[in-house]
GROMACS .gro file of C-alpha atoms in nm:
model
  350
    1UNK     CA    1   3.364  -2.263  11.790
    2UNK     CA    2   3.370  -2.039  11.482
    3UNK     CA    3   2.998  -1.964  11.519
    4UNK     CA    4   3.048  -1.857  11.881
    5UNK     CA    5   3.329  -1.614  11.796
    6UNK     CA    6   3.182  -1.474  11.474
    7UNK     CA    7   3.002  -1.193  11.658
    8UNK     CA    8   3.336  -1.052  11.776
    9UNK     CA    9   3.445  -0.940  11.429
   10UNK     CA   10   3.113  -0.848  11.267
   11UNK     CA   11   2.862  -0.582  11.358
   12UNK     CA   12   2.503  -0.670  11.431
   13UNK     CA   13   2.262  -0.610  11.141
   14UNK     CA   14   2.083  -0.331  11.328
   15UNK     CA   15   2.405  -0.149  11.413
   16UNK     CA   16   2.568   0.103  11.184
   17UNK     CA   17   2.919   0.075  11.328
   18UNK     CA   18   3.178  -0.095  11.104
   19UNK     CA   19   3.347  -0.419  11.197
   20UNK     CA   20   3.694  -0.415  11.350
   21UNK     CA   21   3.839  -0.545  11.022
   22UNK     CA   22   3.696  -0.252  10.826
   23UNK     CA   23   3.817  -0.003  11.086
   24UNK     CA   24   4.171  -0.142  11.089
   25UNK     CA   25   4.179  -0.175  10.708
   26UNK     CA   26   4.107   0.195  10.658
   27UNK     CA   27   4.373   0.278  10.918
   28UNK     CA   28   4.634   0.077  10.731
   29UNK     CA   29   4.549   0.230  10.393
   30UNK     CA   30   4.718   0.569  10.446
   31UNK     CA   31   5.004   0.413  10.644
   32UNK     CA   32   5.087   0.202  10.337
   33UNK     CA   33   5.074   0.499  10.099
   34UNK     CA   34   5.354   0.706  10.255
   35UNK     CA   35   5.634   0.442  10.243
   36UNK     CA   36   5.551   0.362   9.881
   37UNK     CA   37   5.556   0.731   9.783
   38UNK     CA   38   5.879   0.775   9.975
   39UNK     CA   39   6.043   0.497   9.777
   40UNK     CA   40   5.920   0.648   9.449
   41UNK     CA   41   6.064   0.987   9.544
   42UNK     CA   42   6.391   0.820   9.647
   43UNK     CA   43   6.422   0.664   9.301
   44UNK     CA   44   6.360   1.002   9.135
   45UNK     CA   45   6.611   1.179   9.361
   46UNK     CA   46   6.874   0.912   9.294
   47UNK     CA   47   6.826   0.932   8.917
   48UNK     CA   48   6.834   1.315   8.902
   49UNK     CA   49   6.949   1.478   9.229
   50UNK     CA   50   6.961   1.830   9.082
   51UNK     CA   51   6.595   1.826   8.980
   52UNK     CA   52   6.429   1.597   9.234
   53UNK     CA   53   6.664   1.625   9.530
   54UNK     CA   54   6.444   1.885   9.698
   55UNK     CA   55   6.154   1.636   9.695
   56UNK     CA   56   6.368   1.390   9.892
   57UNK     CA   57   6.498   1.650  10.138
   58UNK     CA   58   6.156   1.805  10.203
   59UNK     CA   59   5.943   1.495  10.160
   60UNK     CA   60   5.792   1.508  10.509
   61UNK     CA   61   5.680   1.870  10.470
   62UNK     CA   62   5.546   1.823  10.116
   63UNK     CA   63   5.360   1.506  10.214
   64UNK     CA   64   5.211   1.676  10.522
   65UNK     CA   65   5.081   1.969  10.314
   66UNK     CA   66   4.928   1.743  10.048
   67UNK     CA   67   4.782   1.516  10.316
   68UNK     CA   68   4.625   1.814  10.492
   69UNK     CA   69   4.468   1.939  10.166
   70UNK     CA   70   4.337   1.592  10.087
   71UNK     CA   71   4.191   1.529  10.433
   72UNK     CA   72   4.041   1.881  10.452
   73UNK     CA   73   3.865   1.826  10.121
   74UNK     CA   74   3.716   1.491  10.224
   75UNK     CA   75   3.621   1.606  10.574
   76UNK     CA   76   3.440   1.906  10.425
   77UNK     CA   77   3.257   1.717  10.151
   78UNK     CA   78   3.206   1.364  10.292
   79UNK     CA   79   3.250   1.394  10.673
   80UNK     CA   80   3.529   1.137  10.647
   81UNK     CA   81   3.899   1.106  10.579
   82UNK     CA   82   4.017   0.976  10.243
   83UNK     CA   83   4.066   0.619  10.368
   84UNK     CA   84   3.735   0.618  10.557
   85UNK     CA   85   3.547   0.737  10.249
   86UNK     CA   86   3.730   0.474  10.041
   87UNK     CA   87   3.572   0.205  10.261
   88UNK     CA   88   3.226   0.367  10.260
   89UNK     CA   89   3.248   0.511  10.612
   90UNK     CA   90   3.181   0.854  10.762
   91UNK     CA   91   3.244   1.038  11.088
   92UNK     CA   92   2.948   1.132  11.304
   93UNK     CA   93   2.934   1.333  11.625
   94UNK     CA   94   2.659   1.363  11.880
   95UNK     CA   95   2.409   1.437  11.603
   96UNK     CA   96   2.417   1.102  11.425
   97UNK     CA   97   2.140   1.210  11.182
   98UNK     CA   98   2.359   1.479  11.021
   99UNK     CA   99   2.405   1.414  10.647
  100UNK     CA  100   2.755   1.331  10.528
  101UNK     CA  101   2.762   1.594  10.250
  102UNK     CA  102   2.714   1.872  10.509
  103UNK     CA  103   3.054   1.798  10.661
  104UNK     CA  104   3.149   1.786  11.026
  105UNK     CA  105   3.088   2.068  11.272
  106UNK     CA  106   3.367   2.323  11.292
  107UNK     CA  107   3.529   2.198  11.613
  108UNK     CA  108   3.512   1.832  11.510
  109UNK     CA  109   3.642   1.918  11.163
  110UNK     CA  110   3.957   2.094  11.284
  111UNK     CA  111   4.024   1.840  11.557
  112UNK     CA  112   4.000   1.560  11.302
  113UNK     CA  113   4.222   1.748  11.054
  114UNK     CA  114   4.496   1.810  11.310
  115UNK     CA  115   4.491   1.452  11.436
  116UNK     CA  116   4.489   1.308  11.082
  117UNK     CA  117   4.760   1.524  10.920
  118UNK     CA  118   4.956   1.729  11.174
  119UNK     CA  119   5.002   1.474  11.454
  120UNK     CA  120   5.165   1.205  11.230
  121UNK     CA  121   5.402   1.470  11.088
  122UNK     CA  122   5.512   1.584  11.434
  123UNK     CA  123   5.554   1.224  11.551
  124UNK     CA  124   5.769   1.140  11.248
  125UNK     CA  125   5.993   1.446  11.295
  126UNK     CA  126   6.033   1.367  11.666
  127UNK     CA  127   6.134   1.009  11.585
  128UNK     CA  128   6.401   1.132  11.342
  129UNK     CA  129   6.539   1.387  11.591
  130UNK     CA  130   6.561   1.125  11.864
  131UNK     CA  131   6.728   0.873  11.631
  132UNK     CA  132   6.985   1.131  11.525
  133UNK     CA  133   7.049   1.226  11.886
  134UNK     CA  134   7.106   0.862  11.982
  135UNK     CA  135   7.356   0.822  11.698
  136UNK     CA  136   7.545   1.130  11.815
  137UNK     CA  137   7.548   1.003  12.173
  138UNK     CA  138   7.708   0.676  12.059
  139UNK     CA  139   8.025   0.861  11.953
  140UNK     CA  140   8.031   1.157  12.193
  141UNK     CA  141   8.208   1.212  12.522
  142UNK     CA  142   7.981   1.280  12.818
  143UNK     CA  143   8.061   1.625  12.961
  144UNK     CA  144   7.906   1.800  13.263
  145UNK     CA  145   7.547   1.881  13.166
  146UNK     CA  146   7.325   2.179  13.235
  147UNK     CA  147   6.974   2.148  13.374
  148UNK     CA  148   6.814   2.171  13.028
  149UNK     CA  149   7.044   1.900  12.892
  150UNK     CA  150   6.956   1.673  13.183
  151UNK     CA  151   6.586   1.744  13.122
  152UNK     CA  152   6.629   1.664  12.754
  153UNK     CA  153   6.805   1.334  12.830
  154UNK     CA  154   6.530   1.248  13.079
  155UNK     CA  155   6.278   1.303  12.799
  156UNK     CA  156   6.481   1.074  12.570
  157UNK     CA  157   6.478   0.806  12.838
  158UNK     CA  158   6.103   0.844  12.905
  159UNK     CA  159   5.992   0.861  12.540
  160UNK     CA  160   5.993   0.480  12.480
  161UNK     CA  161   5.768   0.434  12.784
  162UNK     CA  162   5.532   0.704  12.653
  163UNK     CA  163   5.512   0.519  12.320
  164UNK     CA  164   5.451   0.192  12.503
  165UNK     CA  165   5.168   0.351  12.704
  166UNK     CA  166   5.011   0.489  12.385
  167UNK     CA  167   5.030   0.150  12.212
  168UNK     CA  168   4.871  -0.009  12.518
  169UNK     CA  169   4.588   0.243  12.506
  170UNK     CA  170   4.531   0.171  12.135
  171UNK     CA  171   4.527  -0.204  12.200
  172UNK     CA  172   4.279  -0.172  12.487
  173UNK     CA  173   4.056   0.057  12.280
  174UNK     CA  174   4.050  -0.193  11.994
  175UNK     CA  175   3.980  -0.481  12.232
  176UNK     CA  176   3.687  -0.294  12.388
  177UNK     CA  177   3.559  -0.212  12.039
  178UNK     CA  178   3.563  -0.580  11.945
  179UNK     CA  179   3.345  -0.664  12.246
  180UNK     CA  180   3.112  -0.369  12.183
  181UNK     CA  181   3.208  -0.178  12.498
  182UNK     CA  182   3.304   0.142  12.313
  183UNK     CA  183   3.196   0.320  11.995
  184UNK     CA  184   3.545   0.406  11.870
  185UNK     CA  185   3.833   0.173  11.786
  186UNK     CA  186   4.101   0.443  11.808
  187UNK     CA  187   4.191   0.702  12.075
  188UNK     CA  188   4.229   0.958  11.794
  189UNK     CA  189   3.858   0.931  11.712
  190UNK     CA  190   3.776   0.968  12.080
  191UNK     CA  191   3.993   1.280  12.103
  192UNK     CA  192   3.822   1.424  11.794
  193UNK     CA  193   3.480   1.361  11.949
  194UNK     CA  194   3.351   1.146  11.661
  195UNK     CA  195   3.279   0.784  11.577
  196UNK     CA  196   3.270   0.584  11.254
  197UNK     CA  197   2.949   0.484  11.082
  198UNK     CA  198   2.842   0.347  10.745
  199UNK     CA  199   2.734   0.580  10.465
  200UNK     CA  200   2.360   0.549  10.410
  201UNK     CA  201   2.185   0.540  10.073
  202UNK     CA  202   2.076   0.901  10.123
  203UNK     CA  203   2.437   1.002  10.199
  204UNK     CA  204   2.563   0.841   9.879
  205UNK     CA  205   2.287   1.003   9.675
  206UNK     CA  206   2.356   1.345   9.830
  207UNK     CA  207   2.732   1.316   9.772
  208UNK     CA  208   2.674   1.236   9.405
  209UNK     CA  209   2.449   1.539   9.361
  210UNK     CA  210   2.650   1.785   9.572
  211UNK     CA  211   2.766   2.082   9.360
  212UNK     CA  212   3.131   2.180   9.355
  213UNK     CA  213   3.057   2.525   9.497
  214UNK     CA  214   2.872   2.852   9.434
  215UNK     CA  215   2.922   3.022   9.099
  216UNK     CA  216   3.104   3.353   9.069
  217UNK     CA  217   2.887   3.660   9.021
  218UNK     CA  218   2.985   4.015   8.924
  219UNK     CA  219   2.838   4.151   9.248
  220UNK     CA  220   3.084   3.958   9.465
  221UNK     CA  221   3.374   4.144   9.625
  222UNK     CA  222   3.738   4.082   9.540
  223UNK     CA  223   3.786   3.898   9.871
  224UNK     CA  224   3.497   3.662   9.800
  225UNK     CA  225   3.626   3.596   9.447
  226UNK     CA  226   3.975   3.527   9.582
  227UNK     CA  227   3.838   3.287   9.845
  228UNK     CA  228   3.636   3.111   9.577
  229UNK     CA  229   3.941   3.070   9.353
  230UNK     CA  230   4.154   2.939   9.641
  231UNK     CA  231   3.880   2.697   9.743
  232UNK     CA  232   3.843   2.577   9.384
  233UNK     CA  233   4.219   2.529   9.347
  234UNK     CA  234   4.245   2.338   9.676
  235UNK     CA  235   3.948   2.125   9.580
  236UNK     CA  236   4.102   2.051   9.241
  237UNK     CA  237   4.431   1.944   9.398
  238UNK     CA  238   4.246   1.727   9.650
  239UNK     CA  239   4.032   1.565   9.379
  240UNK     CA  240   4.344   1.494   9.169
  241UNK     CA  241   4.520   1.339   9.469
  242UNK     CA  242   4.218   1.130   9.565
  243UNK     CA  243   4.170   1.008   9.208
  244UNK     CA  244   4.538   0.916   9.176
  245UNK     CA  245   4.539   0.738   9.512
  246UNK     CA  246   4.216   0.555   9.433
  247UNK     CA  247   4.366   0.424   9.111
  248UNK     CA  248   4.714   0.349   9.245
  249UNK     CA  249   4.636   0.241   9.600
  250UNK     CA  250   4.676  -0.130   9.525
  251UNK     CA  251   5.000  -0.067   9.336
  252UNK     CA  252   5.129   0.140   9.631
  253UNK     CA  253   5.039  -0.136   9.874
  254UNK     CA  254   5.229  -0.383   9.656
  255UNK     CA  255   5.536  -0.157   9.664
  256UNK     CA  256   5.507  -0.124  10.041
  257UNK     CA  257   5.493  -0.504  10.075
  258UNK     CA  258   5.779  -0.556   9.828
  259UNK     CA  259   6.015  -0.329  10.022
  260UNK     CA  260   5.899  -0.433  10.369
  261UNK     CA  261   6.150  -0.580  10.613
  262UNK     CA  262   5.972  -0.918  10.607
  263UNK     CA  263   6.025  -0.944  10.231
  264UNK     CA  264   6.389  -0.833  10.222
  265UNK     CA  265   6.524  -1.189  10.194
  266UNK     CA  266   6.322  -1.241   9.875
  267UNK     CA  267   6.431  -0.906   9.732
  268UNK     CA  268   6.798  -0.977   9.808
  269UNK     CA  269   6.782  -1.317   9.640
  270UNK     CA  270   6.638  -1.158   9.325
  271UNK     CA  271   6.855  -0.844   9.318
  272UNK     CA  272   7.182  -0.970   9.470
  273UNK     CA  273   7.494  -0.828   9.308
  274UNK     CA  274   7.821  -1.014   9.247
  275UNK     CA  275   8.113  -0.950   9.479
  276UNK     CA  276   8.353  -0.706   9.307
  277UNK     CA  277   8.716  -0.808   9.243
  278UNK     CA  278   8.979  -0.685   9.491
  279UNK     CA  279   9.132  -0.345   9.410
  280UNK     CA  280   9.449  -0.338   9.202
  281UNK     CA  281   9.749  -0.166   9.362
  282UNK     CA  282   9.980  -0.026   9.096
  283UNK     CA  283  10.219   0.149   9.336
  284UNK     CA  284  10.527   0.010   9.501
  285UNK     CA  285  10.491  -0.242   9.780
  286UNK     CA  286  10.560   0.016  10.052
  287UNK     CA  287  10.314   0.268   9.908
  288UNK     CA  288  10.053  -0.003   9.859
  289UNK     CA  289  10.092  -0.121  10.217
  290UNK     CA  290  10.042   0.233  10.347
  291UNK     CA  291   9.747   0.292  10.114
  292UNK     CA  292   9.564  -0.018  10.237
  293UNK     CA  293   9.567   0.118  10.592
  294UNK     CA  294   9.383   0.438  10.487
  295UNK     CA  295   9.007   0.463  10.537
  296UNK     CA  296   8.838   0.558  10.206
  297UNK     CA  297   8.592   0.787  10.388
  298UNK     CA  298   8.801   0.994  10.631
  299UNK     CA  299   9.131   0.953  10.434
  300UNK     CA  300   9.316   0.877  10.758
  301UNK     CA  301   9.480   0.566  10.899
  302UNK     CA  302   9.203   0.325  10.989
  303UNK     CA  303   9.102   0.267  11.349
  304UNK     CA  304   8.885  -0.025  11.456
  305UNK     CA  305   8.893  -0.186  11.109
  306UNK     CA  306   8.554  -0.291  10.974
  307UNK     CA  307   8.480  -0.457  10.639
  308UNK     CA  308   8.162  -0.408  10.439
  309UNK     CA  309   8.052  -0.753  10.322
  310UNK     CA  310   7.869  -0.632  10.009
  311UNK     CA  311   8.181  -0.474   9.856
  312UNK     CA  312   8.481  -0.607  10.049
  313UNK     CA  313   8.625  -0.264  10.130
  314UNK     CA  314   8.757  -0.186  10.479
  315UNK     CA  315   8.680   0.136  10.671
  316UNK     CA  316   8.694   0.283  11.018
  317UNK     CA  317   8.402   0.145  11.218
  318UNK     CA  318   8.262   0.488  11.304
  319UNK     CA  319   8.290   0.614  10.945
  320UNK     CA  320   8.117   0.321  10.777
  321UNK     CA  321   7.856   0.277  11.055
  322UNK     CA  322   7.732   0.635  11.022
  323UNK     CA  323   7.743   0.630  10.639
  324UNK     CA  324   7.560   0.299  10.591
  325UNK     CA  325   7.295   0.383  10.847
  326UNK     CA  326   7.221   0.711  10.668
  327UNK     CA  327   7.256   0.602  10.303
  328UNK     CA  328   7.200   0.222  10.303
  329UNK     CA  329   7.469   0.160  10.039
  330UNK     CA  330   7.844   0.118   9.997
  331UNK     CA  331   8.017   0.458   9.959
  332UNK     CA  332   8.256   0.325   9.691
  333UNK     CA  333   8.052   0.080   9.482
  334UNK     CA  334   7.699   0.198   9.555
  335UNK     CA  335   7.582  -0.157   9.631
  336UNK     CA  336   7.278  -0.171   9.868
  337UNK     CA  337   7.406  -0.238  10.220
  338UNK     CA  338   7.282  -0.250  10.577
  339UNK     CA  339   7.430  -0.251  10.925
  340UNK     CA  340   7.414  -0.632  10.925
  341UNK     CA  341   7.681  -0.632  10.653
  342UNK     CA  342   7.945  -0.470  10.878
  343UNK     CA  343   8.217  -0.719  10.983
  344UNK     CA  344   8.472  -0.627  11.248
  345UNK     CA  345   8.833  -0.729  11.165
  346UNK     CA  346   9.059  -0.841  11.448
  347UNK     CA  347   9.434  -0.862  11.393
  348UNK     CA  348   9.613  -1.185  11.502
  349UNK     CA  349   9.836  -0.988  11.738
  350UNK     CA  350   9.525  -0.870  11.930
   0.00000   0.00000   0.00000
């Protein structure tokens, strides 16, 4: 049985297309890097908000710029993205004999760059906007809506179906790739007009011998010198990023696994904190009774009492729901918390 199905996951010896495992592995490489970097930036911002807070607030934009520089460098010099080059692959268009060190053609290069760096950034920002809008809708009163508001809500309702259709397309494309019915495993490669192929021995030799760029000469104009300096600086940043990622990619994947949702039970068992003692009330009995009824967040009398299991404090449901979902910790003790730790309190009198 294994011999009959082996051809589904391996390419034929005469073919230069990678197996489905190699294609999916290079896809998952960059998707594992961003969450790990995000966690590292979160630790820095928590330890020193004044210095590193801007990295946390503008992480998406900073990551998108660095990702674009990195992918532009590799597409120009190796005809592949960083993750594809890491696995010894390259992108080829209609002219499959084109050497990797020559880079992609202009149209294929910019299509690939936009789909690799800009499209994930826009998708991530759209997901955050929609999540924030859903949270606001949970606690808002529905008023008469204008045509644009109705159109916007129709888009919110249709967006999950659009995502489902896209995921279905990706699945079908990968299934056809397994059976050899298509040359690309991803719709993004199809939209860019390229396919994946192995680097040849000549490609590897040419990449090793490729010079960094033309030397400056006194006869060049100021514009040409400026372009050369910018290109050299961008190349240096890209080389530094690629070297750092190549060295730390396995460490980043370990961090991504460690903080994944599937591993949270293990993390909680190793990093669980003791339940704090109940607060001491030093005022009179009447003042203490009134103080207990005040929400620590809004400083008003609590409505819809809800306790946070990690710390034992009681808040208004709306206050603590919004805070924990945004900050993932207790506002008073700082203990790591999630929405699953919210416990509604019901009085005996109903």
